[in-house]
CSV table of C-alpha atoms and ligand atoms in Angstrom, one decimal:
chain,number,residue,atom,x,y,z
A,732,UNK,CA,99.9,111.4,83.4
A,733,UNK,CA,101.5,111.8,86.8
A,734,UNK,CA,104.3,109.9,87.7
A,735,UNK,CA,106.1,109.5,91.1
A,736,UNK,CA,109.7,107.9,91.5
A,737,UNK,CA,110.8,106.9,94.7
A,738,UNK,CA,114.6,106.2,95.3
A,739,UNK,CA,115.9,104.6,98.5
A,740,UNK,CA,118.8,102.9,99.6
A,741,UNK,CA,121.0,102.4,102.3
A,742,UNK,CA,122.6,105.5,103.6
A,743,UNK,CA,125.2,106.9,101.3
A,744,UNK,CA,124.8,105.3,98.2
A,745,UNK,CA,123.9,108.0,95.8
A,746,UNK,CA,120.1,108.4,96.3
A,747,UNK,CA,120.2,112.0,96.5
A,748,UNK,CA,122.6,112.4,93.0
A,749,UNK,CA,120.5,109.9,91.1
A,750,UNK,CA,117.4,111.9,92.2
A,751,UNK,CA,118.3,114.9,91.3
A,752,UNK,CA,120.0,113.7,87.9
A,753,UNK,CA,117.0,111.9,87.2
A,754,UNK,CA,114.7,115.1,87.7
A,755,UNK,CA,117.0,117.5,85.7
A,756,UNK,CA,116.7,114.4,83.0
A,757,UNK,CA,112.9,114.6,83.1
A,758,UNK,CA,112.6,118.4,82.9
A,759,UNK,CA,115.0,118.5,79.7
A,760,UNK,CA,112.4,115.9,78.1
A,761,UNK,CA,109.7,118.5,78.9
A,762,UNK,CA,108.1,117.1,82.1
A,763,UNK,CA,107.3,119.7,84.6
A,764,UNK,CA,109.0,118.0,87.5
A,765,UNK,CA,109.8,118.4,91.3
A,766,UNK,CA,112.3,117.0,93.0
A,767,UNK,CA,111.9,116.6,96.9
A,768,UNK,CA,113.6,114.9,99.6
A,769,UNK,CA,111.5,113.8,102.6
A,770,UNK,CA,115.1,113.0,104.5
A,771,UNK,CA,115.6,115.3,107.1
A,772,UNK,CA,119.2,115.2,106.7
A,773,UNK,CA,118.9,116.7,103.0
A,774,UNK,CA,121.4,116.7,100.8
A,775,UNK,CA,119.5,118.5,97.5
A,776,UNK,CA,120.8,121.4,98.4
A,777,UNK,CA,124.2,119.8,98.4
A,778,UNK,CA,123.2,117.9,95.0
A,779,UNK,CA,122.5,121.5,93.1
A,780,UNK,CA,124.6,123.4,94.9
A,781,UNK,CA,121.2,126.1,96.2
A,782,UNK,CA,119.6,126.7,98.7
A,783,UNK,CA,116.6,124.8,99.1
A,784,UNK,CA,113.2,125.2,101.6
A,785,UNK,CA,110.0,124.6,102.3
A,786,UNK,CA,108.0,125.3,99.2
A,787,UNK,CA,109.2,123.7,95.5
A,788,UNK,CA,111.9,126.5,94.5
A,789,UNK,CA,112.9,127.1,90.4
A,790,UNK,CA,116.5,125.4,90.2
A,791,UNK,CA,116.0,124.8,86.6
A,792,UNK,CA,113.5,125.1,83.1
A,793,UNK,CA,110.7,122.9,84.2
A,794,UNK,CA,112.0,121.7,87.7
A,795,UNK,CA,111.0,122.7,91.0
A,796,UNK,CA,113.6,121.6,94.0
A,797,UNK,CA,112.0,121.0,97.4
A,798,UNK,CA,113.1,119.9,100.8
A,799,UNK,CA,110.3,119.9,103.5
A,800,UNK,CA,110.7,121.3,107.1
A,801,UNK,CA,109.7,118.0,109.0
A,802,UNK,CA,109.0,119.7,112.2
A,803,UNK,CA,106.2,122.3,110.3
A,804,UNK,CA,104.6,119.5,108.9
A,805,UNK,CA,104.3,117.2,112.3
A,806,UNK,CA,103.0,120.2,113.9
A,807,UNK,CA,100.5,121.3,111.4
A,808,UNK,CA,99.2,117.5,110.7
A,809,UNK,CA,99.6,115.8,114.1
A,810,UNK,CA,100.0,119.0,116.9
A,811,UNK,CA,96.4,118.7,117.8
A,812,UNK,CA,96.5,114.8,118.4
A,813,UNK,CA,100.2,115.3,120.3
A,814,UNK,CA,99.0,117.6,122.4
A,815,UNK,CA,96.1,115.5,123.5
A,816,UNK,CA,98.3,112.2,124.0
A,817,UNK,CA,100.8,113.8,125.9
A,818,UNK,CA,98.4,115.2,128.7
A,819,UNK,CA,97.3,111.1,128.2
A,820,UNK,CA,100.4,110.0,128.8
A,821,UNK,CA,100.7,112.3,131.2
A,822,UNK,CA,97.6,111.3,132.8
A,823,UNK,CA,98.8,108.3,133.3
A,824,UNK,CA,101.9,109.1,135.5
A,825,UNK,CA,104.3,109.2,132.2
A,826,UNK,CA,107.2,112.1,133.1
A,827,UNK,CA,106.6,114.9,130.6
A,828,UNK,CA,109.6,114.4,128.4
A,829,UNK,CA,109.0,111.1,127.4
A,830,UNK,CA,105.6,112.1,126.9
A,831,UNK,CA,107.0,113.7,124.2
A,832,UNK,CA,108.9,111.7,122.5
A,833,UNK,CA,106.2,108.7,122.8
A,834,UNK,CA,104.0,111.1,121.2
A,835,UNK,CA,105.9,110.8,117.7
A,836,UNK,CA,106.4,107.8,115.9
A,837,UNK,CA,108.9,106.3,113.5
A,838,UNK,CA,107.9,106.9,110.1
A,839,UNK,CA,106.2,109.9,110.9
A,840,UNK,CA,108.3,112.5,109.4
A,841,UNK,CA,108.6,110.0,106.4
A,842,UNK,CA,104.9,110.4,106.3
A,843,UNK,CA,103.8,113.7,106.8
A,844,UNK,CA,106.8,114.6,104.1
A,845,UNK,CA,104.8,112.0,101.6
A,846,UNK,CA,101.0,113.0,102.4
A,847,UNK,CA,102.6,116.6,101.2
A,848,UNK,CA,104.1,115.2,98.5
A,849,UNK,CA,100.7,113.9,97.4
A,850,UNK,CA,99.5,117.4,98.0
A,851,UNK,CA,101.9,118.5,95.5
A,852,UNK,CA,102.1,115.8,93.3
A,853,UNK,CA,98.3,117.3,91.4
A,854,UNK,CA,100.5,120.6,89.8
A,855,UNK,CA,103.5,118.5,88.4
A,856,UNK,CA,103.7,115.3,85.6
A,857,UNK,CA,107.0,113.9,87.4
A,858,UNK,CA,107.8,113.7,91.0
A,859,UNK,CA,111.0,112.1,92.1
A,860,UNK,CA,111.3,111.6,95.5
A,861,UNK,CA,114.7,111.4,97.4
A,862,UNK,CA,113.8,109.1,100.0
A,863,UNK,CA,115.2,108.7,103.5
A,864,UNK,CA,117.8,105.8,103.9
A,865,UNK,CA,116.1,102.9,103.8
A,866,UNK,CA,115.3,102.5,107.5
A,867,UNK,CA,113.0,105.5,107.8
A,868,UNK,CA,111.2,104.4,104.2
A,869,UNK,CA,110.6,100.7,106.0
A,870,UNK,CA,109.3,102.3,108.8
A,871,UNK,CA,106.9,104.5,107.2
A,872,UNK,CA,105.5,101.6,105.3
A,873,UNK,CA,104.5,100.2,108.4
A,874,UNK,CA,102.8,103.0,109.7
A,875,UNK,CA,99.2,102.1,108.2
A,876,UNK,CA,99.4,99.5,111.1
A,877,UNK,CA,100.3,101.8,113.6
A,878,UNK,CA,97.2,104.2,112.9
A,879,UNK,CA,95.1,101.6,112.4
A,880,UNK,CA,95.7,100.5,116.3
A,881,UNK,CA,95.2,104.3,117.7
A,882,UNK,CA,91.8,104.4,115.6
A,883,UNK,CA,90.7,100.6,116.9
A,884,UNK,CA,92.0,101.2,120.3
A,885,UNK,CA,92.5,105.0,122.1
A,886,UNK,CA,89.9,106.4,119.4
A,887,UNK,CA,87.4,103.8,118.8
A,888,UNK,CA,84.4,105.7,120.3
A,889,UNK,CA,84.1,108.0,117.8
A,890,UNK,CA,82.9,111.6,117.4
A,891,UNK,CA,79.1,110.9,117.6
A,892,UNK,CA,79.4,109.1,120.8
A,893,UNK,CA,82.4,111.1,122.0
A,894,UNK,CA,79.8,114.0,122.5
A,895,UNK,CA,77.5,112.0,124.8
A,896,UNK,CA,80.2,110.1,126.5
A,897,UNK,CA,82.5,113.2,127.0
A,898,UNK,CA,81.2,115.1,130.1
A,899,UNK,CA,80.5,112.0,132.3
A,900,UNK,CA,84.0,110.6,131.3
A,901,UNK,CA,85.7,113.7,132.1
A,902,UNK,CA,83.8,113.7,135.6
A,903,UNK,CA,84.2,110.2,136.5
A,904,UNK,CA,87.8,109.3,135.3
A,905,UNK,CA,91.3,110.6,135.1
A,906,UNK,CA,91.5,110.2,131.6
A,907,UNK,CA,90.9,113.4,129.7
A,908,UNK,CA,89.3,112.9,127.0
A,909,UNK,CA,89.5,113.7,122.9
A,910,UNK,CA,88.3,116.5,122.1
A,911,UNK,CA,86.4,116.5,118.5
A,912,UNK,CA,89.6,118.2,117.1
A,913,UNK,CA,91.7,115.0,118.1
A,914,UNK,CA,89.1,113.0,116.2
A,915,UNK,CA,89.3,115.7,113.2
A,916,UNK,CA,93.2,115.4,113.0
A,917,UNK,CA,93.3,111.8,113.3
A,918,UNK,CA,90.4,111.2,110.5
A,919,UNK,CA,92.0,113.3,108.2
A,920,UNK,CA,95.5,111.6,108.5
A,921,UNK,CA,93.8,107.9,108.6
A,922,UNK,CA,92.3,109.0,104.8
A,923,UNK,CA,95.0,110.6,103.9
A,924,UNK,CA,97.4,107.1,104.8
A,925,UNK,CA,94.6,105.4,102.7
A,926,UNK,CA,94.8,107.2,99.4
A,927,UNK,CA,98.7,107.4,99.9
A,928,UNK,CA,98.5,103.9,100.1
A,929,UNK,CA,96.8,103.8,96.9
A,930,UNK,CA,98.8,105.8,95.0
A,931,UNK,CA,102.3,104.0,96.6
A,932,UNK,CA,101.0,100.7,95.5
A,933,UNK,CA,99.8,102.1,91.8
A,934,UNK,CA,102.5,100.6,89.4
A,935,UNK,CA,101.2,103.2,86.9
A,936,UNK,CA,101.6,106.1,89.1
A,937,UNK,CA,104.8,104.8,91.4
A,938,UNK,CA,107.1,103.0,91.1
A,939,UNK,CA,110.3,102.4,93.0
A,940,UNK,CA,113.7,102.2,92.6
A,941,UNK,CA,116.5,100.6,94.9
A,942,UNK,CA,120.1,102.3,94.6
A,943,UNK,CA,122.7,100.1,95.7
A,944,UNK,CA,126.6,100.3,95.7
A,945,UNK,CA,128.6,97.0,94.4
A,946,UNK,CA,130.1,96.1,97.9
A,947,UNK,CA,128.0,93.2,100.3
A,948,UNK,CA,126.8,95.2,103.1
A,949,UNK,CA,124.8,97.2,100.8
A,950,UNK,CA,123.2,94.7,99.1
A,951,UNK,CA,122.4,92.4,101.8
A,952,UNK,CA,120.2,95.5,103.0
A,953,UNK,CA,119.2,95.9,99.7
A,954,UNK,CA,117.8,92.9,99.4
A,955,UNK,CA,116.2,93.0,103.2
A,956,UNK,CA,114.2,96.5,101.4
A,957,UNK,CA,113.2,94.3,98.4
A,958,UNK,CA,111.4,91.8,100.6
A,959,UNK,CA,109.9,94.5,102.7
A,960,UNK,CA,108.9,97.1,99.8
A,961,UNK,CA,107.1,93.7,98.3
A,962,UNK,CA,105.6,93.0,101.4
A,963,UNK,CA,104.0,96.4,101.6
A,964,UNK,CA,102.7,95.9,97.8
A,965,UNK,CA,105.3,98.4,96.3
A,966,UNK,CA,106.3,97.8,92.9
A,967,UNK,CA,110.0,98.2,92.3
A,968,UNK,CA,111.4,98.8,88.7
A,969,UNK,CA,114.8,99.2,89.0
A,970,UNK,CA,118.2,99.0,90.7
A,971,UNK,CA,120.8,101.4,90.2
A,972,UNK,CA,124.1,99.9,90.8
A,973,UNK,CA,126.3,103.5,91.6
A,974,UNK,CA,129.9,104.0,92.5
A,975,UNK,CA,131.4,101.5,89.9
A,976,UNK,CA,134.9,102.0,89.2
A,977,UNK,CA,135.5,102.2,85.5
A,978,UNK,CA,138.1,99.0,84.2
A,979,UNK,CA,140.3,102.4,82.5
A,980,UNK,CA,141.3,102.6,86.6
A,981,UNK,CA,144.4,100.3,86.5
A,982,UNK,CA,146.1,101.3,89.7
A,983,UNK,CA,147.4,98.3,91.8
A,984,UNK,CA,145.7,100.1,94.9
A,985,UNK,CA,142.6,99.7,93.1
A,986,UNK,CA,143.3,96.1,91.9
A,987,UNK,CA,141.1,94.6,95.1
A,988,UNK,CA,138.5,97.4,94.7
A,989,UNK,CA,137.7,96.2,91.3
A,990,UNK,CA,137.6,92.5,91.8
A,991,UNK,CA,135.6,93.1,94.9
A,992,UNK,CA,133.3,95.3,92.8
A,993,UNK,CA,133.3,92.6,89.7
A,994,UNK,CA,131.9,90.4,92.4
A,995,UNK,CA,129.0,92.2,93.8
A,996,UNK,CA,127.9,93.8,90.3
A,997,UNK,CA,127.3,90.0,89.4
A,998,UNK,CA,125.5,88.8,92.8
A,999,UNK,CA,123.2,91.6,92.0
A,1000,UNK,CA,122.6,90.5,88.2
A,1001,UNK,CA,121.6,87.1,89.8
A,1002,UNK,CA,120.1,88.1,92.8
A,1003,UNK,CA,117.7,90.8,91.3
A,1004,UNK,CA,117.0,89.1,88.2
A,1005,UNK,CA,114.9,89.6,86.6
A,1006,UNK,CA,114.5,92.8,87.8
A,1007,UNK,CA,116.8,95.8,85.4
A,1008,UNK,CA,120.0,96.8,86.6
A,1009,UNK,CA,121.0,100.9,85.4
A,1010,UNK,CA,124.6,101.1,86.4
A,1011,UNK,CA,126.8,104.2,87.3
A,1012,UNK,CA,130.1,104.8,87.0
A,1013,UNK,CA,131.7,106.4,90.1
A,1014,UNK,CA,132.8,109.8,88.3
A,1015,UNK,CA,136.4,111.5,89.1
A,1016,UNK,CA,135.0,113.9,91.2
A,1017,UNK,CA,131.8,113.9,93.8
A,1018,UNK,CA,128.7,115.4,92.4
A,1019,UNK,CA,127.9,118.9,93.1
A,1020,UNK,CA,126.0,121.6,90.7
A,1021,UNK,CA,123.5,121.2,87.9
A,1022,UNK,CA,126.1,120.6,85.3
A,1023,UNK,CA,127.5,117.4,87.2
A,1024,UNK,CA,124.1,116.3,87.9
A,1025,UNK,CA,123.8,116.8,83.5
A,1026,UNK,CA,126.8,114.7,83.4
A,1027,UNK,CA,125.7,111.8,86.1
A,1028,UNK,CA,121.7,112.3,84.2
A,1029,UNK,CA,124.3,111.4,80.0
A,1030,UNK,CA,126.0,108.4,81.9
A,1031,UNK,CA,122.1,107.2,83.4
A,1032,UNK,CA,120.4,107.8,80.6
A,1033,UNK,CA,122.4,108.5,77.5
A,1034,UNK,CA,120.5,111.0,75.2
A,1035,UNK,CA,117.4,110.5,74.9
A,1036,UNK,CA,116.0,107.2,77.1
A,1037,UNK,CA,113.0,108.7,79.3
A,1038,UNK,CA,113.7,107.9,82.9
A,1039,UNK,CA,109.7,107.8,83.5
A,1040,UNK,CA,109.1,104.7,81.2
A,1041,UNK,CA,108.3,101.5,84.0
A,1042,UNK,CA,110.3,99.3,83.5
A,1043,UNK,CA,109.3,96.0,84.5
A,1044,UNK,CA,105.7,95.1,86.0
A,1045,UNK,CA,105.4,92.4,88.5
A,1046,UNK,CA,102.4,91.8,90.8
A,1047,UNK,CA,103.3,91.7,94.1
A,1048,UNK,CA,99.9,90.1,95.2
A,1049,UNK,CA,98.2,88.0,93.1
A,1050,UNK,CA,94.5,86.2,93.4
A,1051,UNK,CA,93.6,82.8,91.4
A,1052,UNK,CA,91.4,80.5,91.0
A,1053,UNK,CA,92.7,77.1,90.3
A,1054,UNK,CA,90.7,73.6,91.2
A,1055,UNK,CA,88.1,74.6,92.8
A,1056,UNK,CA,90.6,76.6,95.6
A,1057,UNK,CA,91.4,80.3,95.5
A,1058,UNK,CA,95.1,80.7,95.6
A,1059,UNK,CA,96.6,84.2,97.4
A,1060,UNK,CA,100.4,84.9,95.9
A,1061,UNK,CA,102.5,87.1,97.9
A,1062,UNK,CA,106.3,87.7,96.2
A,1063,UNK,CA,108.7,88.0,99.2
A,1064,UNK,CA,112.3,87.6,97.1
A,1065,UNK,CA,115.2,86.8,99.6
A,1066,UNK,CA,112.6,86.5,102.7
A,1067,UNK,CA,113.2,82.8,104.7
A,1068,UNK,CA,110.5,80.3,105.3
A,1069,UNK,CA,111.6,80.7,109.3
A,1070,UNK,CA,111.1,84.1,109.6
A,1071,UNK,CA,107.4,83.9,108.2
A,1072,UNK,CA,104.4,83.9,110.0
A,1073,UNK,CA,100.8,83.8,109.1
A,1074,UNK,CA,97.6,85.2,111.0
A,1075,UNK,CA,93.5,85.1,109.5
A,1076,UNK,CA,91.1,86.7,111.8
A,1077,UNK,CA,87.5,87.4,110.3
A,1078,UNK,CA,88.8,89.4,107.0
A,1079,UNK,CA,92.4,90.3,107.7
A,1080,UNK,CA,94.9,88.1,107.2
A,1081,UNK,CA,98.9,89.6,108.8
A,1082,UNK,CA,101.8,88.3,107.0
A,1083,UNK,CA,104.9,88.3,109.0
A,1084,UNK,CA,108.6,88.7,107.6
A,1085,UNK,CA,110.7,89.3,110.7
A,1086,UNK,CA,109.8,92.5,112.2
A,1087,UNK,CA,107.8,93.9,109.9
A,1088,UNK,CA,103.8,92.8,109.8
A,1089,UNK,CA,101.3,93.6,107.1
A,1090,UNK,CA,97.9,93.3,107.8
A,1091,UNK,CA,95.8,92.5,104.2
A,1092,UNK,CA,91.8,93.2,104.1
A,1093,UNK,CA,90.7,90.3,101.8
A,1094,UNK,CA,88.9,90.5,98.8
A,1095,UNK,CA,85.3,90.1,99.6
A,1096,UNK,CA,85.8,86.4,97.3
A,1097,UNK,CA,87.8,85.4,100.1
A,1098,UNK,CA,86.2,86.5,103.3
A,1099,UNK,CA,84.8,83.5,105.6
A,1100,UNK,CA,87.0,80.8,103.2
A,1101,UNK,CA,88.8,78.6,105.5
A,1102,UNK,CA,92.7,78.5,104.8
A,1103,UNK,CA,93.5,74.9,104.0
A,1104,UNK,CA,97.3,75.4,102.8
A,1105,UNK,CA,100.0,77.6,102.5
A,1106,UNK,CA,103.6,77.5,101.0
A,1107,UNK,CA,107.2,79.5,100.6
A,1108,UNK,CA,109.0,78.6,97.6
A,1109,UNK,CA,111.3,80.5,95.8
A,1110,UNK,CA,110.6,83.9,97.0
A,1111,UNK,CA,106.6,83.3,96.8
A,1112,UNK,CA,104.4,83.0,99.1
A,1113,UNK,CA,100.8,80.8,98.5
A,1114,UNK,CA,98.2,80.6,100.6
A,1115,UNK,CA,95.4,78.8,99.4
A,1116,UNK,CA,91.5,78.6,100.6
A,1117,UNK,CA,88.8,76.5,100.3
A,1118,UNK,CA,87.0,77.5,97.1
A,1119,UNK,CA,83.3,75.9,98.2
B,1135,LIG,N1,128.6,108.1,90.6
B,1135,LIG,C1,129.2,109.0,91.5
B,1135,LIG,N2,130.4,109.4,91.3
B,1135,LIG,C2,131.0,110.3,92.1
B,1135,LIG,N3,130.5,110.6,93.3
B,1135,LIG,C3,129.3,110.2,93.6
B,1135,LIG,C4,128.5,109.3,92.7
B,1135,LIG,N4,127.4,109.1,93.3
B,1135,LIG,C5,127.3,109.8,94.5
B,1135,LIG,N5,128.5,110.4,94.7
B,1135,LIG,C6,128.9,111.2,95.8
B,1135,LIG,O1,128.8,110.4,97.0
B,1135,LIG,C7,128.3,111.2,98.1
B,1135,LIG,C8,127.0,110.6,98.6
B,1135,LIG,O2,126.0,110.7,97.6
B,1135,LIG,P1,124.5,111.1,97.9
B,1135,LIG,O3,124.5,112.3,98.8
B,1135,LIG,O4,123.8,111.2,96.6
B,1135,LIG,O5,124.1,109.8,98.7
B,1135,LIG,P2,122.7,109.5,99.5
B,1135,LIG,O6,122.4,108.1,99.3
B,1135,LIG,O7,121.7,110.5,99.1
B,1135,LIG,O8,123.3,109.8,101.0
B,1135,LIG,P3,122.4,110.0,102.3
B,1135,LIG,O9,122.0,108.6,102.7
B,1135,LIG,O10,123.3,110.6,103.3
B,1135,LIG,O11,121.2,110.8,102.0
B,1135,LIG,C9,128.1,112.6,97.6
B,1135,LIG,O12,129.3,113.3,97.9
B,1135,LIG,C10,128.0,112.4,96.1
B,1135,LIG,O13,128.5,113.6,95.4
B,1136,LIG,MG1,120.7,111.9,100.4
């Protein structure tokens, strides 16, 4: 069965050596596997030490290495929409240059790289996926929103009535308008969102893991991602806690280094419970060529553990029926009760967490129910409905 492995973290931390490790892991146990990074800074190339590009290269028995050319893929899935938004913009009195750079989003390269990797993902049994740091992964999870505006809004005409509506418009106003193309482009990247979207949130296809270093800084984001990734319904499995000085290091100059570290590897036993903790050693030299990567994939995942195996299964949204009320559980681990917000409108309902929004379509059960209650306790959030 296909299995896709995400690994993000804050910039630095190892996501790009654990990938690769991980991959090289998976092809010795048989799995054809690709590795890919959708980071446009790659560093695979770095990891095996060979020059990567745009379609999945050999680096190894059973493992393909890839690192996609962003710019190709922005142009070949959104050019035709770009180029109709800029002469918008355009339209509109906007100067030409930031035209252009309205005319790409945040996220986007995260998502053109993944609707690929979907693509790809039907010739291999493994995909691990070097993700960007986890800024550009957060954004991209928000991006379903961000389509879901241009299709309600700028595009909510449609192609049928587009035809009727096109050579009046274009006579009477300013505004050019769409094309059927634009309309082509931005159907096929609003169903390709919405099966990514399934797959991403499919614990039995993807899961995702979190790599963090022991030191505070990179946990406290770590912990920001886990609330977000949750938000967004994506299941995590796993934290890899990388770049641990091994106790055998008794330099004084490292004394503070490893009480420091002592420190953090137990806030994240806590604070992740009871999510799995895979730890790392930092090794005596950086990680470079496929037999480091064989030594960091021994230290992961000693001989024969199968790095594919989920290893924990927790629902990030729930529904239940309880007393005669319907109760809606959304986990949102290390999120605040004063940075949430709730909003229903007809069948939506948009959960806040700071900056980032999610917009749920309810269950059919719960569409017209009238919210009578809602609660944040310990990382969950309830929302409950009438049930008659
Ligand atoms: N356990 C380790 N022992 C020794 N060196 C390590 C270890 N893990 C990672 N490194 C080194 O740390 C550096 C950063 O690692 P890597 O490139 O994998 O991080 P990254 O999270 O992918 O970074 P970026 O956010 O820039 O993509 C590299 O030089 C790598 O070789
Ligand atoms: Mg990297």
């Amino acid at each position: 069965m296909r299995r896709i492995i995400l690994y993000t973290g804050k910039g630095g931390v190892g996501k790009s050596t654990v990938s690769a490790a991980t991959a090289l892991k998976c092809s010795e146990l048989g799995y054809h596997t690709l590795v890919m990074s959708t980071d446009s800074a790659h560093s695979l190339s770095d990891a095996f030490e060979f020059e990567l590009g745009d379609e999945p290269t050999p680096v190894s028995d059973n493992l393909d290495a890839l690192e996609v050319n962003v710019q190709s893929e922005i142009k070949k899935n959104w050019g035709v929409v770009q180029t109709y938004f800029k002469t918008f913009l355009s339209s509109q009195g906007l100067d030409n240059v930031v035209a252009e750079e309205l005319s790409i989003f945040p996220g986007m390269e995260e998502l053109f790289n993944l609707l690929r990797l979907i693509r790809l993902s039907e010739k291999y049994d493994v995909v691990i996926v070097d993700c960007a740091p986890t800024a550009g992964t957060l954004q991209l999870l928000s991006f379903p929103e961000i389509m879901r505006w241009y299709m309600e809004h700028l595009f909510s005409v449609g192609k049928k009535v587009a035809k009727v509506i096109r050579p009046v418009a274009n006579r009477v106003s300013s505004v050019p308008f769409p094309e059927d193309n634009v309309f082509d482009s931005i159907e096929k990247i609003y169903s390709g969102i919405d099966r990514l979207s399934q797959i991403l949130t499919d614990p039995r296809t993807t899961t995702v893991r979190l790599v963090v270093n022991p030191e505070k800084m990179v946990l406290k984001e770590s912990h920001r991602a886990y609330t977000y990734l949750m938000l967004y319904g994506l299941h995590v499995d796993e934290i890899i806690l990388n770049k641990i000085i091994p106790h055998e290091v008794q330099d004084a100059y490292f004394s503070e280094w490893l009480s420091s570290q002592s420190k953090y590897i137990e806030l994240a036993e806590i604070s992740f419970s009871p999510l799995p903790i895979r730890k790392l050693k930092l090794l005596r030299c950086e990680v470079s060529g496929i037999d480091s990567l064989k030594e960091v994939a021994r230290e992961l995942y000693g001989r024969d553990e199968d790095p594919t195996h989920v290893r924990i299964i927790h629902t990030p949204t729930s529904l239940k029926r309880s007393d005669e009320k319907f109760v809606l559980e959304i986990m949102l681990p290390f999120a605040s009760k004063e940075e949430l917000e709730l909003f229903s409108k007809g069948d939506e309902l948009a959960v806040v967490v700071g900056n980032y929004k999610r917009i749920i379509t309810l269950p059919t059960t719960l569409v017209g129910r009238r919210i009578i209650g809602s609660k944040f306790r310990e990382g969950k959030l309830t929302i409950e409905f009438e049930g008659t």
